[in-house]
Short mmCIF file of C-alpha atoms and ligand atoms in Angstrom, two decimals:
data_model
loop_
_atom_site.label_atom_id
_atom_site.label_comp_id
_atom_site.label_asym_id
_atom_site.label_seq_id
_atom_site.Cartn_x
_atom_site.Cartn_y
_atom_site.Cartn_z
CA MET G 27 -0.25 -0.49 -0.12
CA SER G 28 1.40 3.68 -0.99
CA ASP G 29 1.60 5.58 2.27
CA LEU G 30 -1.02 6.67 3.92
CA ARG G 31 -0.67 11.04 4.05
CA LEU G 32 -3.60 11.92 6.69
CA PRO G 33 -1.87 12.76 9.81
CA LYS G 34 -2.08 10.31 12.53
CA ALA G 35 -4.85 11.13 15.40
CA GLY G 36 -3.14 13.22 18.43
CA THR G 37 -2.96 17.04 16.79
CA ILE G 38 -5.80 19.62 15.68
CA GLU G 39 -5.15 20.17 11.87
CA ILE G 40 -6.88 23.19 10.11
CA ALA G 41 -7.71 22.46 6.13
CA PRO G 42 -8.44 25.28 4.38
CA SER G 43 -11.29 24.94 2.48
CA ILE G 44 -10.49 26.23 -1.39
CA LEU G 45 -14.22 27.15 -1.95
CA ASP G 46 -14.06 30.43 -0.88
CA ALA G 47 -10.65 30.86 -2.88
CA ASP G 48 -10.08 32.92 -6.14
CA PHE G 49 -10.62 29.88 -8.40
CA ALA G 50 -8.76 31.38 -10.99
CA LYS G 51 -5.34 31.33 -9.01
CA LEU G 52 -6.08 28.26 -6.87
CA ALA G 53 -2.72 26.79 -6.85
CA ASP G 54 -1.26 30.63 -5.51
CA GLU G 55 -4.17 30.30 -2.66
CA ILE G 56 -2.78 26.93 -1.63
CA ALA G 57 0.68 27.83 -1.75
CA GLN G 58 -0.13 30.77 0.68
CA VAL G 59 -1.79 28.54 2.90
CA GLU G 60 0.70 25.63 2.94
CA SER G 61 3.16 28.54 4.11
CA ALA G 62 1.33 29.68 6.72
CA GLY G 63 1.83 25.67 8.14
CA VAL G 64 -1.32 23.82 7.67
CA ASN G 65 -0.61 20.10 6.29
CA MET G 66 -3.87 19.54 4.84
CA VAL G 67 -6.06 21.38 2.08
CA HIS G 68 -9.89 21.04 1.98
CA LEU G 69 -11.03 20.10 -2.11
CA ASP G 70 -15.09 20.34 -2.13
CA VAL G 71 -15.95 18.72 -5.18
CA MET G 72 -19.80 19.38 -5.78
CA ASP G 73 -21.74 17.81 -8.82
CA GLY G 74 -24.60 19.87 -9.32
CA HIS G 75 -26.80 16.90 -8.28
CA PHE G 76 -26.22 15.55 -4.83
CA VAL G 77 -25.74 19.57 -3.72
CA PRO G 78 -26.95 22.52 -5.56
CA ASN G 79 -23.60 23.53 -6.45
CA ILE G 80 -21.15 22.31 -9.42
CA THR G 81 -17.31 23.07 -8.21
CA ILE G 82 -14.45 20.92 -9.25
CA GLY G 83 -13.34 17.60 -10.04
CA PRO G 84 -10.92 14.98 -10.66
CA PRO G 85 -8.88 17.22 -14.37
CA VAL G 86 -8.33 20.53 -11.56
CA ILE G 87 -6.85 18.20 -8.72
CA ALA G 88 -4.86 16.74 -11.14
CA LYS G 89 -3.51 20.14 -11.84
CA LEU G 90 -3.25 21.23 -8.39
CA ARG G 91 -1.42 17.83 -6.91
CA LYS G 92 1.81 18.95 -9.21
CA CYS G 93 1.47 22.31 -7.48
CA SER G 94 1.44 21.32 -4.29
CA GLY G 95 2.51 18.59 -1.42
CA LEU G 96 -0.06 19.26 1.46
CA VAL G 97 -2.99 16.31 1.89
CA PHE G 98 -5.79 16.44 -0.15
CA ASP G 99 -8.74 16.10 1.45
CA SER G 100 -11.60 15.16 -0.89
CA HIS G 101 -15.06 15.94 -0.08
CA LEU G 102 -17.32 14.34 -2.64
CA MET G 103 -20.55 15.90 -2.24
CA ILE G 104 -21.84 14.00 -5.44
CA SER G 105 -23.86 11.23 -6.11
CA GLU G 106 -23.07 7.66 -6.88
CA PRO G 107 -19.39 8.44 -5.14
CA ALA G 108 -18.05 4.39 -5.79
CA LYS G 109 -18.69 5.20 -9.10
CA TYR G 110 -16.16 8.19 -9.61
CA ALA G 111 -13.86 7.27 -6.41
CA GLU G 112 -10.72 5.59 -8.35
CA ARG G 113 -10.46 8.66 -10.42
CA PHE G 114 -9.61 10.89 -7.70
CA VAL G 115 -7.46 8.78 -6.16
CA GLU G 116 -6.11 8.39 -9.89
CA ALA G 117 -5.87 12.38 -9.55
CA GLY G 118 -3.90 12.66 -6.30
CA ALA G 119 -6.39 13.03 -3.72
CA ASP G 120 -4.91 11.21 -0.25
CA HIS G 121 -7.75 11.57 1.53
CA ILE G 122 -11.74 10.72 -0.32
CA THR G 123 -15.05 11.28 2.01
CA PHE G 124 -18.10 10.51 0.96
CA HIS G 125 -21.64 11.04 2.02
CA ILE G 126 -23.97 8.29 3.87
CA GLU G 127 -26.37 9.71 2.12
CA ALA G 128 -25.11 9.25 -1.11
CA ALA G 129 -23.55 5.96 -1.19
CA GLU G 130 -25.39 2.76 -1.73
CA ARG G 131 -22.65 0.19 0.38
CA SER G 132 -20.61 2.36 2.43
CA ASP G 133 -18.06 -0.55 3.83
CA LYS G 134 -17.55 -1.86 0.25
CA LEU G 135 -16.76 1.55 -0.51
CA ILE G 136 -14.23 1.87 2.65
CA ASP G 137 -12.90 -1.23 1.97
CA ARG G 138 -12.27 0.01 -1.70
CA LEU G 139 -10.37 2.91 -0.80
CA HIS G 140 -7.80 1.38 1.59
CA GLU G 141 -7.23 -0.57 -0.96
CA LEU G 142 -6.54 2.13 -3.50
CA GLY G 143 -4.16 3.57 -1.12
CA VAL G 144 -5.70 6.20 0.08
CA THR G 145 -7.70 6.69 3.72
CA ALA G 146 -11.47 7.28 4.06
CA GLY G 147 -14.45 9.24 5.52
CA ILE G 148 -17.61 9.10 5.92
CA CYS G 149 -19.67 12.51 6.46
CA LEU G 150 -23.28 13.11 7.48
CA ASN G 151 -25.18 16.09 6.80
CA PRO G 152 -27.20 18.28 9.78
CA GLU G 153 -30.14 16.31 9.64
CA THR G 154 -28.79 13.19 9.81
CA GLU G 155 -28.53 11.34 12.45
CA VAL G 156 -25.85 9.50 14.15
CA GLU G 157 -26.84 6.17 14.47
CA ALA G 158 -26.93 6.04 10.15
CA ILE G 159 -22.97 6.23 10.39
CA GLU G 160 -22.72 3.97 13.76
CA LYS G 161 -21.13 1.22 12.36
CA ILE G 162 -19.28 2.55 9.46
CA ALA G 163 -17.70 5.29 11.72
CA PRO G 164 -15.17 2.62 13.13
CA LEU G 165 -14.20 1.18 9.75
CA CYS G 166 -13.12 4.90 8.56
CA ASP G 167 -9.88 7.21 9.37
CA MET G 168 -11.66 10.22 9.41
CA VAL G 169 -15.56 11.26 10.08
CA LEU G 170 -16.79 14.76 8.98
CA VAL G 171 -19.58 16.34 10.70
CA MET G 172 -21.41 18.62 8.39
CA THR G 173 -22.22 21.83 10.61
CA VAL G 174 -23.76 23.71 7.27
CA ARG G 175 -26.02 22.18 4.98
CA PRO G 176 -23.60 21.44 1.66
CA GLY G 177 -23.20 22.90 -1.33
CA PHE G 178 -22.05 26.42 -0.25
CA GLY G 179 -19.45 28.21 1.85
CA GLY G 180 -20.17 31.27 4.38
CA GLN G 181 -22.94 30.12 5.68
CA LYS G 182 -24.00 29.99 9.90
CA PHE G 183 -22.74 27.37 12.37
CA MET G 184 -25.47 25.01 13.08
CA PRO G 185 -24.68 24.30 16.81
CA GLU G 186 -26.89 21.02 17.46
CA ALA G 187 -25.20 19.47 14.16
CA ALA G 188 -22.05 20.36 15.89
CA LYS G 189 -22.94 18.18 19.02
CA LYS G 190 -23.44 15.32 17.34
CA VAL G 191 -19.21 15.24 17.24
CA ALA G 192 -19.39 14.80 20.93
CA ARG G 193 -21.49 11.51 20.50
CA ILE G 194 -19.07 10.37 17.63
CA ARG G 195 -16.18 10.29 19.53
CA GLU G 196 -17.62 8.27 22.21
CA ILE G 197 -18.23 5.79 19.05
CA VAL G 198 -15.03 6.30 17.70
CA GLY G 199 -12.30 6.41 20.38
CA PRO G 200 -9.29 8.67 20.25
CA ASP G 201 -8.02 7.12 17.23
CA ILE G 202 -9.83 8.29 14.53
CA ARG G 203 -10.27 11.95 13.54
CA ILE G 204 -13.70 13.73 13.79
CA GLU G 205 -13.25 17.22 11.07
CA VAL G 206 -15.85 19.31 11.00
CA ASP G 207 -16.66 21.17 8.29
CA GLY G 208 -19.27 24.61 8.20
CA GLY G 209 -18.96 28.10 10.26
CA ILE G 210 -15.67 27.31 11.87
CA ASP G 211 -13.61 30.47 12.68
CA PRO G 212 -12.20 31.40 15.81
CA GLN G 213 -15.22 31.90 17.66
CA THR G 214 -17.15 28.41 17.03
CA THR G 215 -13.48 26.60 16.82
CA PRO G 216 -13.79 26.21 21.09
CA ILE G 217 -17.35 24.35 20.79
CA VAL G 218 -16.38 22.02 18.10
CA VAL G 219 -12.82 21.03 19.85
CA SER G 220 -14.68 20.66 23.31
CA TYR G 221 -16.85 18.13 21.74
CA GLY G 222 -14.24 16.38 20.36
CA ALA G 223 -13.08 17.40 17.18
CA ASP G 224 -9.89 17.90 15.70
CA THR G 225 -9.99 18.30 11.89
CA LEU G 226 -11.51 21.66 11.75
CA VAL G 227 -12.32 22.86 7.91
CA VAL G 228 -11.96 26.20 7.48
CA GLY G 229 -12.76 28.58 3.99
CA LYS G 230 -15.23 31.99 5.13
CA ALA G 231 -13.08 32.60 8.05
CA ILE G 232 -9.57 32.24 5.99
CA PHE G 233 -9.82 32.66 2.56
CA SER G 234 -12.07 36.12 2.75
CA LYS G 235 -9.43 37.82 4.56
CA SER G 236 -6.44 39.56 3.29
CA ASP G 237 -4.01 37.89 5.63
CA ARG G 238 -4.22 34.31 5.31
CA ILE G 239 -1.39 33.77 7.61
CA ALA G 240 -3.37 35.85 10.54
CA ALA G 241 -6.38 33.90 10.16
CA ILE G 242 -5.03 30.55 10.51
CA LYS G 243 -2.84 31.68 13.17
CA ALA G 244 -6.53 32.89 15.01
CA ILE G 245 -8.02 29.68 14.34
CA ARG G 246 -4.95 27.54 15.89
CA GLN G 247 -5.28 29.67 19.19
CA ALA G 248 -8.91 29.71 19.53
CA ALA G 249 -8.55 25.69 19.05
CA ARG G 250 -6.23 25.70 22.55
C1 LIG W 18 -20.04 23.45 2.04
C2 LIG W 18 -18.56 22.66 2.33
C3 LIG W 18 -17.36 23.40 3.28
C4 LIG W 18 -17.34 24.83 3.22
C5 LIG W 18 -16.51 25.56 4.19
O1 LIG W 18 -20.49 22.78 1.47
O2 LIG W 18 -18.31 21.93 2.31
O3 LIG W 18 -16.32 22.80 3.13
O4 LIG W 18 -17.54 25.83 1.94
O5 LIG W 18 -16.89 26.75 4.15
P1 LIG W 18 -17.11 27.79 5.35
O6 LIG W 18 -15.96 27.45 6.22
O7 LIG W 18 -17.10 29.36 4.96
O8 LIG W 18 -18.32 27.19 5.95
ZN1 LIG W 19 -16.23 20.20 2.94
#
């Protein structure tokens, strides 16, 4: 198996989401957050079917792969993730998260991703109950909890959805990462970290700021 690149659990990681970045300058935008010392970048893939928005796919990821050494945390907000997973691995994704609401056989897809040499994640929407992922979560390397409805950056954090992190932490124990996605900023960071989240997806609170390095520092401090 090729080397797995998702950082091992036990650290707080910030994964800047490129959704709010300048898509005409993506490589430069990613280089800026890389220089701030993050280890991961969160790539939001939307198909206009599972979510009402369209973003990037494997061809863009393959080009970015040539420009960045960051761990590519790929969040597939797409229907039929099993059909496309291999193409994302070939393009250079290091970690692939798919939605429980979109996959027919989540256990099979997780096995397949592991066979392909990448780490695997399951994601649940704000209205999806923890029970839906209870059996699957321990098979994953990271569980992604949506704290907004998937589809758009810059939405308001949903506190009730974030509470699911505490229950998921009980289920998976300390060795599986729990990532939160949506409305994460210096105010909401302490809340999700207190529930047991260790991986913070941050879009607007980094890319809407002119000083990305300071923005990342503010999140880091809020996570302490
Ligand atoms: C929403 C995406 C998120 C989002 C995060 O569908 O999955 O990654 O872009 O952006 P902010 O931090 O702006 O909520
Ligand atoms: Zn995302």
